[in-house]
Short mmCIF file of C-alpha atoms and ligand atoms in Angstrom, two decimals:
data_model
loop_
_atom_site.label_atom_id
_atom_site.label_comp_id
_atom_site.label_asym_id
_atom_site.label_seq_id
_atom_site.Cartn_x
_atom_site.Cartn_y
_atom_site.Cartn_z
CA UNK A 1 21.70 -32.37 124.02
CA UNK A 2 24.64 -30.56 122.47
CA UNK A 3 27.10 -28.07 123.96
CA UNK A 4 30.59 -26.78 123.14
CA UNK A 5 32.45 -28.11 126.20
CA UNK A 6 31.31 -30.83 128.62
CA UNK A 7 33.02 -30.46 131.98
CA UNK A 8 33.09 -33.60 134.11
CA UNK A 9 33.17 -32.69 137.81
CA UNK A 10 31.87 -29.74 139.78
CA UNK A 11 34.83 -29.17 142.12
CA UNK A 12 36.83 -25.94 142.01
CA UNK A 13 38.50 -26.89 138.71
CA UNK A 14 35.26 -27.65 136.85
CA UNK A 15 33.38 -24.66 138.27
CA UNK A 16 36.18 -22.20 137.55
CA UNK A 17 36.59 -23.50 133.99
CA UNK A 18 32.84 -23.29 133.46
CA UNK A 19 32.75 -19.65 134.58
CA UNK A 20 35.77 -18.59 132.49
CA UNK A 21 34.24 -20.18 129.40
CA UNK A 22 30.90 -18.57 130.18
CA UNK A 23 32.59 -15.15 130.43
CA UNK A 24 33.83 -15.61 126.87
CA UNK A 25 30.48 -16.84 125.58
CA UNK A 26 31.52 -20.49 125.28
CA UNK A 27 28.63 -22.81 126.10
CA UNK A 28 29.35 -25.54 128.64
CA UNK A 29 27.56 -28.17 130.70
CA UNK A 30 28.89 -29.61 133.97
CA UNK A 31 28.12 -33.25 134.76
CA UNK A 32 28.67 -34.16 138.43
CA UNK A 33 28.34 -37.47 140.25
CA UNK A 34 27.34 -36.06 143.67
CA UNK A 35 24.78 -33.50 144.81
CA UNK A 36 25.42 -29.85 145.65
CA UNK A 37 25.26 -30.24 149.44
CA UNK A 38 27.69 -33.14 149.43
CA UNK A 39 30.22 -31.06 147.51
CA UNK A 40 29.77 -28.08 149.85
CA UNK A 41 30.21 -30.33 152.88
CA UNK A 42 33.74 -31.37 151.95
CA UNK A 43 36.31 -29.55 154.11
CA UNK A 44 39.50 -29.23 152.13
CA UNK A 45 41.99 -26.54 151.22
CA UNK A 46 42.22 -23.11 152.80
CA UNK A 47 44.99 -21.05 151.19
CA UNK A 48 44.65 -19.23 147.84
CA UNK A 49 47.52 -17.87 145.78
CA UNK A 50 47.11 -14.46 144.16
CA UNK A 51 46.62 -16.14 140.78
CA UNK A 52 43.59 -18.05 142.08
CA UNK A 53 42.19 -14.88 143.65
CA UNK A 54 42.65 -13.06 140.33
CA UNK A 55 40.69 -15.82 138.57
CA UNK A 56 37.83 -15.49 141.03
CA UNK A 57 37.79 -11.76 140.22
CA UNK A 58 37.97 -12.43 136.49
CA UNK A 59 34.79 -14.51 136.62
CA UNK A 60 33.05 -11.97 138.86
CA UNK A 61 32.95 -14.27 141.89
CA UNK A 62 35.54 -12.51 144.04
CA UNK A 63 33.45 -10.03 146.06
CA UNK A 64 32.87 -12.14 149.19
CA UNK A 65 36.42 -13.46 149.03
CA UNK A 66 37.73 -9.90 149.27
CA UNK A 67 35.29 -9.07 152.08
CA UNK A 68 35.78 -12.16 154.22
CA UNK A 69 39.10 -13.68 153.13
CA UNK A 70 42.13 -13.04 155.34
CA UNK A 71 45.18 -11.67 153.53
CA UNK A 72 48.35 -13.19 155.00
CA UNK A 73 51.82 -11.68 154.60
CA UNK A 74 53.73 -14.53 156.20
CA UNK A 75 53.74 -17.95 157.86
CA UNK A 76 55.50 -19.29 160.90
CA UNK A 77 57.70 -22.36 160.99
CA UNK A 78 58.33 -23.94 164.38
CA UNK A 79 60.93 -26.50 165.46
CA UNK A 80 62.78 -27.28 168.67
CA UNK A 81 60.21 -25.33 170.66
CA UNK A 82 60.67 -22.02 168.81
CA UNK A 83 58.66 -20.22 166.15
CA UNK A 84 60.31 -18.41 163.25
CA UNK A 85 58.40 -15.99 161.04
CA UNK A 86 58.79 -16.16 157.27
CA UNK A 87 58.04 -12.71 155.88
CA UNK A 88 56.72 -13.81 152.49
CA UNK A 89 55.48 -10.33 151.64
CA UNK A 90 58.94 -8.85 152.21
CA UNK A 91 60.72 -11.74 150.47
CA UNK A 92 58.60 -11.60 147.29
CA UNK A 93 58.32 -7.87 146.69
CA UNK A 94 54.85 -7.61 148.18
CA UNK A 95 53.02 -10.85 147.37
CA UNK A 96 50.47 -12.39 149.73
CA UNK A 97 48.15 -15.38 150.06
CA UNK A 98 44.47 -15.30 151.04
CA UNK A 99 42.96 -17.63 153.61
CA UNK A 100 39.50 -18.54 152.30
CA UNK A 101 38.10 -22.05 152.47
CA UNK A 102 37.62 -24.25 149.41
CA UNK A 103 34.02 -24.69 150.56
CA UNK A 104 33.51 -20.93 150.18
CA UNK A 105 35.25 -20.82 146.80
CA UNK A 106 32.98 -23.62 145.59
CA UNK A 107 29.90 -21.94 147.04
CA UNK A 108 30.70 -18.60 145.33
CA UNK A 109 31.37 -20.30 141.98
CA UNK A 110 28.13 -22.27 142.21
CA UNK A 111 26.21 -19.03 142.85
CA UNK A 112 27.93 -17.36 139.89
CA UNK A 113 27.05 -20.33 137.69
CA UNK A 114 23.43 -20.27 138.79
CA UNK A 115 23.28 -16.52 138.02
CA UNK A 116 24.80 -17.18 134.58
CA UNK A 117 22.11 -19.75 133.89
CA UNK A 118 24.56 -22.44 132.73
CA UNK A 119 23.49 -26.06 133.19
CA UNK A 120 24.88 -28.37 135.88
CA UNK A 121 23.65 -31.95 136.05
CA UNK A 122 24.07 -33.26 139.60
CA UNK A 123 23.63 -36.88 140.74
CA UNK A 124 24.76 -38.19 137.36
CA UNK A 125 25.68 -41.91 137.45
CA UNK A 126 27.94 -43.84 135.10
CA UNK A 127 29.40 -40.69 133.57
CA UNK A 128 31.45 -41.81 130.55
CA UNK A 129 33.54 -39.71 128.16
CA UNK A 130 33.46 -41.23 124.67
CA UNK A 131 34.82 -40.67 121.19
CA UNK A 132 37.45 -38.19 122.30
CA UNK A 133 40.06 -39.72 120.02
CA UNK A 134 37.91 -38.68 117.03
CA UNK A 135 35.92 -35.64 115.91
CA UNK A 136 32.63 -36.40 117.67
CA UNK A 137 33.25 -36.58 121.42
CA UNK A 138 30.32 -37.03 123.78
CA UNK A 139 29.62 -37.74 127.42
CA UNK A 140 26.96 -40.18 128.50
CA UNK A 141 25.43 -40.51 131.96
CA UNK A 142 22.50 -42.08 133.74
CA UNK A 143 20.11 -39.90 135.70
CA UNK A 144 17.06 -41.30 137.49
CA UNK A 145 17.53 -44.55 135.62
CA UNK A 146 17.53 -42.89 132.16
CA UNK A 147 20.63 -42.78 129.94
CA UNK A 148 21.48 -39.40 128.38
CA UNK A 149 24.19 -38.29 125.98
CA UNK A 150 25.70 -34.83 125.44
CA UNK A 151 27.53 -34.23 122.16
CA UNK A 152 30.31 -31.62 122.30
CA UNK A 153 33.53 -30.29 120.76
CA UNK A 154 35.75 -30.89 123.80
CA UNK A 155 35.63 -32.72 127.14
CA UNK A 156 37.31 -31.33 130.27
CA UNK A 157 38.09 -34.01 132.88
CA UNK A 158 37.88 -32.06 136.16
CA UNK A 159 36.64 -35.03 138.17
CA UNK A 160 39.32 -35.38 140.83
CA UNK A 161 41.74 -38.16 141.62
CA UNK A 162 39.15 -40.96 141.61
CA UNK A 163 37.29 -39.62 138.59
CA UNK A 164 36.39 -41.45 135.39
CA UNK A 165 38.24 -39.21 132.93
CA UNK A 166 41.79 -40.38 133.57
CA UNK A 167 40.52 -43.96 133.88
CA UNK A 168 38.97 -43.72 130.41
CA UNK A 169 42.35 -43.22 128.77
CA UNK A 170 44.13 -46.38 127.55
CA UNK A 171 46.76 -47.29 130.15
CA UNK A 172 49.47 -47.41 127.50
CA UNK A 173 48.90 -43.72 126.69
CA UNK A 174 49.49 -42.61 130.30
CA UNK A 175 52.68 -42.27 132.27
CA UNK A 176 52.00 -42.09 135.99
CA UNK A 177 54.45 -40.90 138.63
CA UNK A 178 53.68 -41.53 142.28
CA UNK A 179 54.95 -41.30 145.83
CA UNK A 180 52.78 -42.44 148.72
CA UNK A 181 53.84 -41.14 152.14
CA UNK A 182 53.75 -43.45 155.18
CA UNK A 183 51.41 -41.21 157.23
CA UNK A 184 48.24 -39.13 157.03
CA UNK A 185 46.86 -35.87 158.40
CA UNK A 186 44.11 -35.85 160.96
CA UNK A 187 42.25 -32.54 160.59
CA UNK A 188 39.87 -30.84 163.01
CA UNK A 189 37.62 -27.84 162.33
CA UNK A 190 36.27 -25.84 165.28
CA UNK A 191 34.57 -22.55 166.05
CA UNK A 192 37.44 -21.32 168.18
CA UNK A 193 39.73 -18.33 167.52
CA UNK A 194 42.98 -19.29 165.73
CA UNK A 195 45.91 -19.75 168.09
CA UNK A 196 47.92 -17.17 166.13
CA UNK A 197 47.12 -14.67 163.34
CA UNK A 198 49.33 -16.59 160.87
CA UNK A 199 49.63 -20.28 159.98
CA UNK A 200 52.12 -22.29 162.06
CA UNK A 201 53.84 -25.30 160.44
CA UNK A 202 55.57 -27.31 163.19
CA UNK A 203 58.18 -30.05 162.98
CA UNK A 204 58.14 -32.19 166.12
CA UNK A 205 59.52 -35.58 167.18
CA UNK A 206 55.93 -36.74 167.79
CA UNK A 207 55.04 -35.70 164.25
CA UNK A 208 54.14 -32.66 162.16
CA UNK A 209 51.33 -30.29 163.07
CA UNK A 210 49.69 -27.33 161.35
CA UNK A 211 47.65 -24.50 162.83
CA UNK A 212 45.45 -22.97 160.15
CA UNK A 213 42.14 -21.15 160.08
CA UNK A 214 39.06 -20.29 158.08
CA UNK A 215 38.23 -16.96 159.75
CA UNK A 216 38.96 -15.02 162.93
CA UNK A 217 36.55 -17.28 164.78
CA UNK A 218 37.04 -20.62 163.02
CA UNK A 219 40.21 -22.73 163.22
CA UNK A 220 41.52 -25.66 161.22
CA UNK A 221 44.22 -27.79 162.86
CA UNK A 222 46.08 -30.87 161.65
CA UNK A 223 48.33 -33.45 163.27
CA UNK A 224 50.36 -36.07 161.42
CA UNK A 225 48.85 -39.50 162.17
CA UNK A 226 49.35 -43.13 161.20
CA UNK A 227 48.23 -44.05 157.71
CA UNK A 228 46.00 -46.83 159.05
CA UNK A 229 44.64 -44.66 161.87
CA UNK A 230 40.90 -44.58 162.48
CA UNK A 231 39.28 -41.17 162.99
CA UNK A 232 36.76 -42.79 165.38
CA UNK A 233 39.68 -43.52 167.74
CA UNK A 234 40.31 -39.77 168.17
CA UNK A 235 38.11 -37.95 170.69
CA UNK A 236 38.29 -34.16 170.53
CA UNK A 237 40.22 -34.14 173.81
CA UNK A 238 42.80 -36.57 172.44
CA UNK A 239 43.24 -34.38 169.39
CA UNK A 240 43.74 -31.20 171.42
CA UNK A 241 46.17 -32.93 173.79
CA UNK A 242 48.23 -34.24 170.90
CA UNK A 243 48.26 -30.89 169.12
CA UNK A 244 49.26 -29.07 172.30
CA UNK A 245 52.18 -31.44 172.86
CA UNK A 246 53.56 -30.63 169.41
CA UNK A 247 53.26 -26.84 169.66
CA UNK A 248 55.85 -24.41 171.00
CA UNK A 249 55.19 -23.50 174.66
CA UNK A 250 53.65 -20.07 173.89
CA UNK A 251 51.21 -21.50 171.34
CA UNK A 252 50.36 -24.45 173.58
CA UNK A 253 49.58 -22.01 176.37
CA UNK A 254 47.22 -19.83 174.32
CA UNK A 255 45.48 -22.57 172.31
CA UNK A 256 41.71 -22.29 172.67
CA UNK A 257 39.94 -25.65 172.31
CA UNK A 258 36.31 -26.49 171.64
CA UNK A 259 33.97 -29.02 170.09
CA UNK A 260 34.90 -30.23 166.61
CA UNK A 261 32.63 -29.36 163.68
CA UNK A 262 34.43 -31.91 161.51
CA UNK A 263 37.27 -34.40 161.90
CA UNK A 264 38.79 -36.48 159.12
CA UNK A 265 41.96 -38.22 158.01
CA UNK A 266 43.55 -37.58 154.63
CA UNK A 267 46.36 -39.72 153.21
CA UNK A 268 49.36 -37.92 151.70
CA UNK A 269 50.34 -38.61 148.14
CA UNK A 270 52.33 -37.10 145.29
CA UNK A 271 51.01 -38.12 141.87
CA UNK A 272 51.27 -36.87 138.29
CA UNK A 273 49.75 -38.37 135.13
CA UNK A 274 51.26 -37.31 131.80
CA UNK A 275 50.20 -36.05 129.35
CA UNK A 276 47.11 -33.96 130.13
CA UNK A 277 45.58 -34.22 126.67
CA UNK A 278 44.13 -37.19 124.76
CA UNK A 279 42.61 -35.98 121.53
CA UNK A 280 39.62 -33.90 122.60
CA UNK A 281 39.80 -34.88 126.28
CA UNK A 282 41.80 -32.65 128.66
CA UNK A 283 42.61 -33.42 132.30
CA UNK A 284 42.83 -30.61 134.87
CA UNK A 285 43.26 -30.41 138.65
CA UNK A 286 43.26 -33.48 140.90
CA UNK A 287 42.14 -35.62 137.94
CA UNK A 288 45.71 -35.26 136.69
CA UNK A 289 47.82 -34.72 139.80
CA UNK A 290 47.86 -34.82 143.60
CA UNK A 291 50.19 -33.07 146.02
CA UNK A 292 50.53 -33.62 149.75
CA UNK A 293 48.79 -30.66 151.45
CA UNK A 294 51.96 -29.39 153.18
CA UNK A 295 52.54 -26.63 150.61
CA UNK A 296 48.83 -25.71 150.21
CA UNK A 297 49.12 -26.25 146.47
CA UNK A 298 46.31 -28.67 145.49
CA UNK A 299 43.54 -26.18 144.86
CA UNK A 300 45.94 -23.61 143.44
CA UNK A 301 47.27 -26.08 140.87
CA UNK A 302 43.72 -26.85 139.81
CA UNK A 303 43.31 -23.10 139.22
CA UNK A 304 46.50 -22.77 137.15
CA UNK A 305 45.62 -25.79 134.97
CA UNK A 306 42.24 -24.22 134.34
CA UNK A 307 43.90 -20.93 133.40
CA UNK A 308 45.95 -22.62 130.64
CA UNK A 309 43.10 -24.84 129.47
CA UNK A 310 40.60 -21.99 129.32
CA UNK A 311 43.05 -19.88 127.29
CA UNK A 312 43.50 -22.78 124.88
CA UNK A 313 39.75 -23.21 124.43
CA UNK A 314 39.26 -19.50 123.95
CA UNK A 315 41.88 -19.47 121.19
CA UNK A 316 40.26 -22.51 119.60
CA UNK A 317 36.89 -20.73 119.36
CA UNK A 318 37.80 -17.05 118.99
CA UNK A 319 40.94 -17.33 116.85
CA UNK A 320 40.29 -20.72 115.23
CA UNK A 321 43.76 -21.67 116.46
CA UNK A 322 44.69 -24.98 118.08
CA UNK A 323 48.03 -23.64 119.32
CA UNK A 324 46.89 -23.07 122.93
CA UNK A 325 45.29 -26.51 123.19
CA UNK A 326 48.37 -28.11 121.63
CA UNK A 327 50.56 -26.37 124.22
CA UNK A 328 48.22 -27.02 127.20
CA UNK A 329 49.75 -30.22 128.53
CA UNK A 330 53.37 -29.03 128.47
CA UNK A 331 52.51 -25.59 129.86
CA UNK A 332 50.43 -26.89 132.75
CA UNK A 333 52.83 -29.72 133.58
CA UNK A 334 55.81 -27.36 133.82
CA UNK A 335 54.07 -25.54 136.67
CA UNK A 336 52.64 -28.74 138.16
CA UNK A 337 56.08 -30.32 138.58
CA UNK A 338 57.45 -27.26 140.36
CA UNK A 339 54.57 -27.40 142.83
CA UNK A 340 55.08 -31.17 143.18
CA UNK A 341 58.71 -30.50 144.08
CA UNK A 342 57.80 -27.81 146.59
CA UNK A 343 55.09 -29.90 148.28
CA UNK A 344 57.38 -32.95 148.47
CA UNK A 345 60.18 -30.79 149.91
CA UNK A 346 57.97 -29.17 152.56
CA UNK A 347 56.58 -32.61 153.48
CA UNK A 348 60.04 -34.17 153.73
CA UNK A 349 61.44 -31.33 155.82
CA UNK A 350 58.59 -31.19 158.33
CA UNK A 351 57.33 -34.75 158.91
CA UNK A 352 58.51 -37.60 161.06
CA UNK A 353 59.09 -40.59 158.74
CA UNK A 354 59.16 -44.13 160.17
CA UNK A 355 62.80 -44.36 159.07
CA UNK A 356 63.82 -40.93 160.41
CA UNK A 357 67.10 -41.79 162.15
CA UNK A 358 69.36 -39.39 164.09
CA UNK A 359 71.19 -38.36 160.94
CA UNK A 360 67.99 -37.56 159.05
CA UNK A 361 66.62 -35.64 162.02
CA UNK A 362 69.77 -33.48 162.14
CA UNK A 363 69.53 -32.86 158.39
CA UNK A 364 65.88 -31.75 158.79
CA UNK A 365 66.87 -29.33 161.54
CA UNK A 366 69.83 -28.02 159.52
CA UNK A 367 67.50 -27.43 156.58
CA UNK A 368 64.94 -25.65 158.77
CA UNK A 369 67.63 -23.46 160.34
CA UNK A 370 68.94 -22.64 156.88
CA UNK A 371 65.46 -21.76 155.63
CA UNK A 372 64.78 -19.32 158.48
CA UNK A 373 68.31 -17.81 158.61
CA UNK A 374 69.20 -17.42 154.93
CA UNK A 375 67.54 -14.65 152.95
CA UNK A 376 67.97 -16.70 149.79
CA UNK A 377 66.31 -19.77 151.31
CA UNK A 378 63.50 -17.69 152.82
CA UNK A 379 62.94 -16.08 149.42
CA UNK A 380 62.85 -19.49 147.73
CA UNK A 381 60.26 -20.88 150.14
CA UNK A 382 58.24 -17.66 149.92
CA UNK A 383 58.08 -17.43 146.13
CA UNK A 384 56.86 -21.01 145.95
CA UNK A 385 54.36 -20.61 148.79
CA UNK A 386 52.74 -17.48 147.36
CA UNK A 387 52.70 -19.21 143.97
CA UNK A 388 55.02 -19.21 140.98
CA UNK A 389 53.86 -16.99 138.10
CA UNK A 390 51.44 -18.45 135.54
P1 RFL B 401 37.77 -32.14 143.31
O1 RFL B 401 37.58 -31.04 144.29
O2 RFL B 401 38.05 -33.49 143.85
O3 RFL B 401 36.45 -32.18 142.43
C1 RFL B 401 36.21 -33.23 141.53
C2 RFL B 401 34.71 -33.33 141.33
O4 RFL B 401 34.44 -34.37 140.39
C3 RFL B 401 33.39 -35.18 140.88
N1 RFL B 401 33.52 -36.52 140.28
C4 RFL B 401 32.77 -36.94 139.25
N2 RFL B 401 31.81 -36.34 138.53
C5 RFL B 401 31.25 -37.07 137.55
N3 RFL B 401 31.60 -38.34 137.26
C6 RFL B 401 32.55 -38.97 137.94
N4 RFL B 401 32.89 -40.23 137.66
C7 RFL B 401 33.19 -38.27 138.99
N5 RFL B 401 34.17 -38.58 139.86
C8 RFL B 401 34.34 -37.52 140.64
C9 RFL B 401 33.56 -35.17 142.37
O5 RFL B 401 32.36 -35.51 143.05
C10 RFL B 401 33.98 -33.73 142.61
O6 RFL B 401 32.88 -32.88 142.83
O7 RFL B 401 38.93 -31.79 142.27
P2 RFL B 401 39.41 -30.38 141.63
O8 RFL B 401 38.25 -29.57 141.18
O9 RFL B 401 40.51 -30.71 140.73
O10 RFL B 401 39.98 -29.56 142.90
C11 RFL B 401 41.17 -29.96 143.52
C12 RFL B 401 41.08 -29.69 145.02
O11 RFL B 401 39.85 -30.12 145.53
C13 RFL B 401 42.21 -30.40 145.75
O12 RFL B 401 43.44 -30.22 145.08
C14 RFL B 401 42.42 -29.95 147.16
O13 RFL B 401 41.26 -29.95 147.94
C15 RFL B 401 43.44 -30.91 147.78
N6 RFL B 401 43.32 -30.93 149.20
C16 RFL B 401 43.90 -29.92 149.86
N7 RFL B 401 44.58 -28.97 149.17
C17 RFL B 401 45.14 -27.95 149.83
O14 RFL B 401 45.74 -27.08 149.17
N8 RFL B 401 45.03 -27.86 151.21
C18 RFL B 401 44.33 -28.80 151.94
O15 RFL B 401 44.22 -28.69 153.14
C19 RFL B 401 43.74 -29.88 151.27
N9 RFL B 401 43.04 -30.82 151.95
C20 RFL B 401 42.62 -31.95 149.87
C21 RFL B 401 42.47 -31.87 151.26
C22 RFL B 401 42.05 -33.03 149.18
C23 RFL B 401 41.36 -34.05 149.83
N10 RFL B 401 40.85 -35.17 149.05
C24 RFL B 401 40.94 -35.13 147.63
C25 RFL B 401 40.38 -36.36 149.55
C26 RFL B 401 41.76 -32.85 151.94
C27 RFL B 401 41.20 -33.92 151.23
C28 RFL B 401 40.42 -34.94 152.05
C1 PHB B 402 44.07 -25.59 155.56
O1 PHB B 402 43.74 -24.51 156.08
O2 PHB B 402 43.26 -26.51 155.43
C2 PHB B 402 45.46 -25.76 155.08
C3 PHB B 402 46.32 -24.69 155.07
C4 PHB B 402 47.63 -24.84 154.64
C5 PHB B 402 48.06 -26.08 154.22
C6 PHB B 402 47.19 -27.16 154.22
C7 PHB B 402 45.88 -27.00 154.65
O3 PHB B 402 49.34 -26.24 153.83
#
């Protein structure tokens, strides 16, 4: 088989890239290790920046998002028992975020791809990008015991943090930057109405918590937990009790609890691999970088990488110019590092670290008070949260 671009990975990055390329008439094949239902069963991000929403519109997959997504004008930050509203809409000249689950984004992109008739190979084993340092790149994989090979012009590594693409690059060509945080997030999804119409990020001595949602009837809550914690140890009741203890009194009072639809623990990590290009192989999304979820940036960064990469590929085909591809790594990384900074800062300000002493706790509170009292600080948080311009 031959195509123009082989995309490894059918997460949001791979699917969005595939649809953008399709829109411009660039042939592409997605090769994915898992099956469709497995991918749609993963509960992950929930907040989309306007740039990501615009991309969904651009590929014609935005209709349900506009119907069912919840447009949010602000968030709340709680500490010392009080909630403080951050008016992001007011602080950014009218920008908003949209609450719409990654599962739904993925579902809508998969439908769009099916309608476009572009090929996705699911359940592909031993996916291997090859020859990308020369002029004849190809991707091999094993399906039902048979080895296949797809020849192409370019390979897009959109295969997440544990994917094969980054691992296929010689170690000496990569520079990796990493910070692992000494805690995780325990998340719970339930068909209960959200405790409040906007997200609540809470700093508490017992640990961080987050009240988020997927719709007006479905909630997503998180509590900071030990890194070595076992999700099986947490009954639903234990989760709700712990969450309630960390909320401000009004939220604790109105919290509606119910059976969990899903519960899982995610570790928190900051990670960047540089550069994002190795000959004809390009990394995008979690394959190249990870942020802790505190700033809601993971999925949105995948979308901005894809924006730059897709532009580069379009120029390569339509204008016969390599300029966009040559600039891809630097362009994408400039935005990535700003989101890395923001996510690290939000995480540091809101979590209880094992070495949080009295001094550090006072500094966290001073920072939080500054953020909610100063127009400049509120504006800074807001412009990062809604998403820096592409
Ligand atoms: P994805 O979504 O991980 O998709 C990568 C795809 O590649 C496939 N794959 C392979 N395919 C072929 N061959 C191989 N060798 C392969 N190895 C892997 C995988 O099966 C998968 O289908 O990466 P992408 O597209 O870059 O999208 C990035 C986002 O998914 C990610 O940034 C966010 O979900 C991060 N994230 C969160 N972000 C938020 O903004 N808010 C959150 O609440 C949030 N929660 C999370 C998260 C990430 C998590 N991970 C990665 C474990 C919770 C979790 C648990
Ligand atoms: C979520 O709804 O899953 C979510 C929202 C905001 C975050 C992280 C996760 O910062």
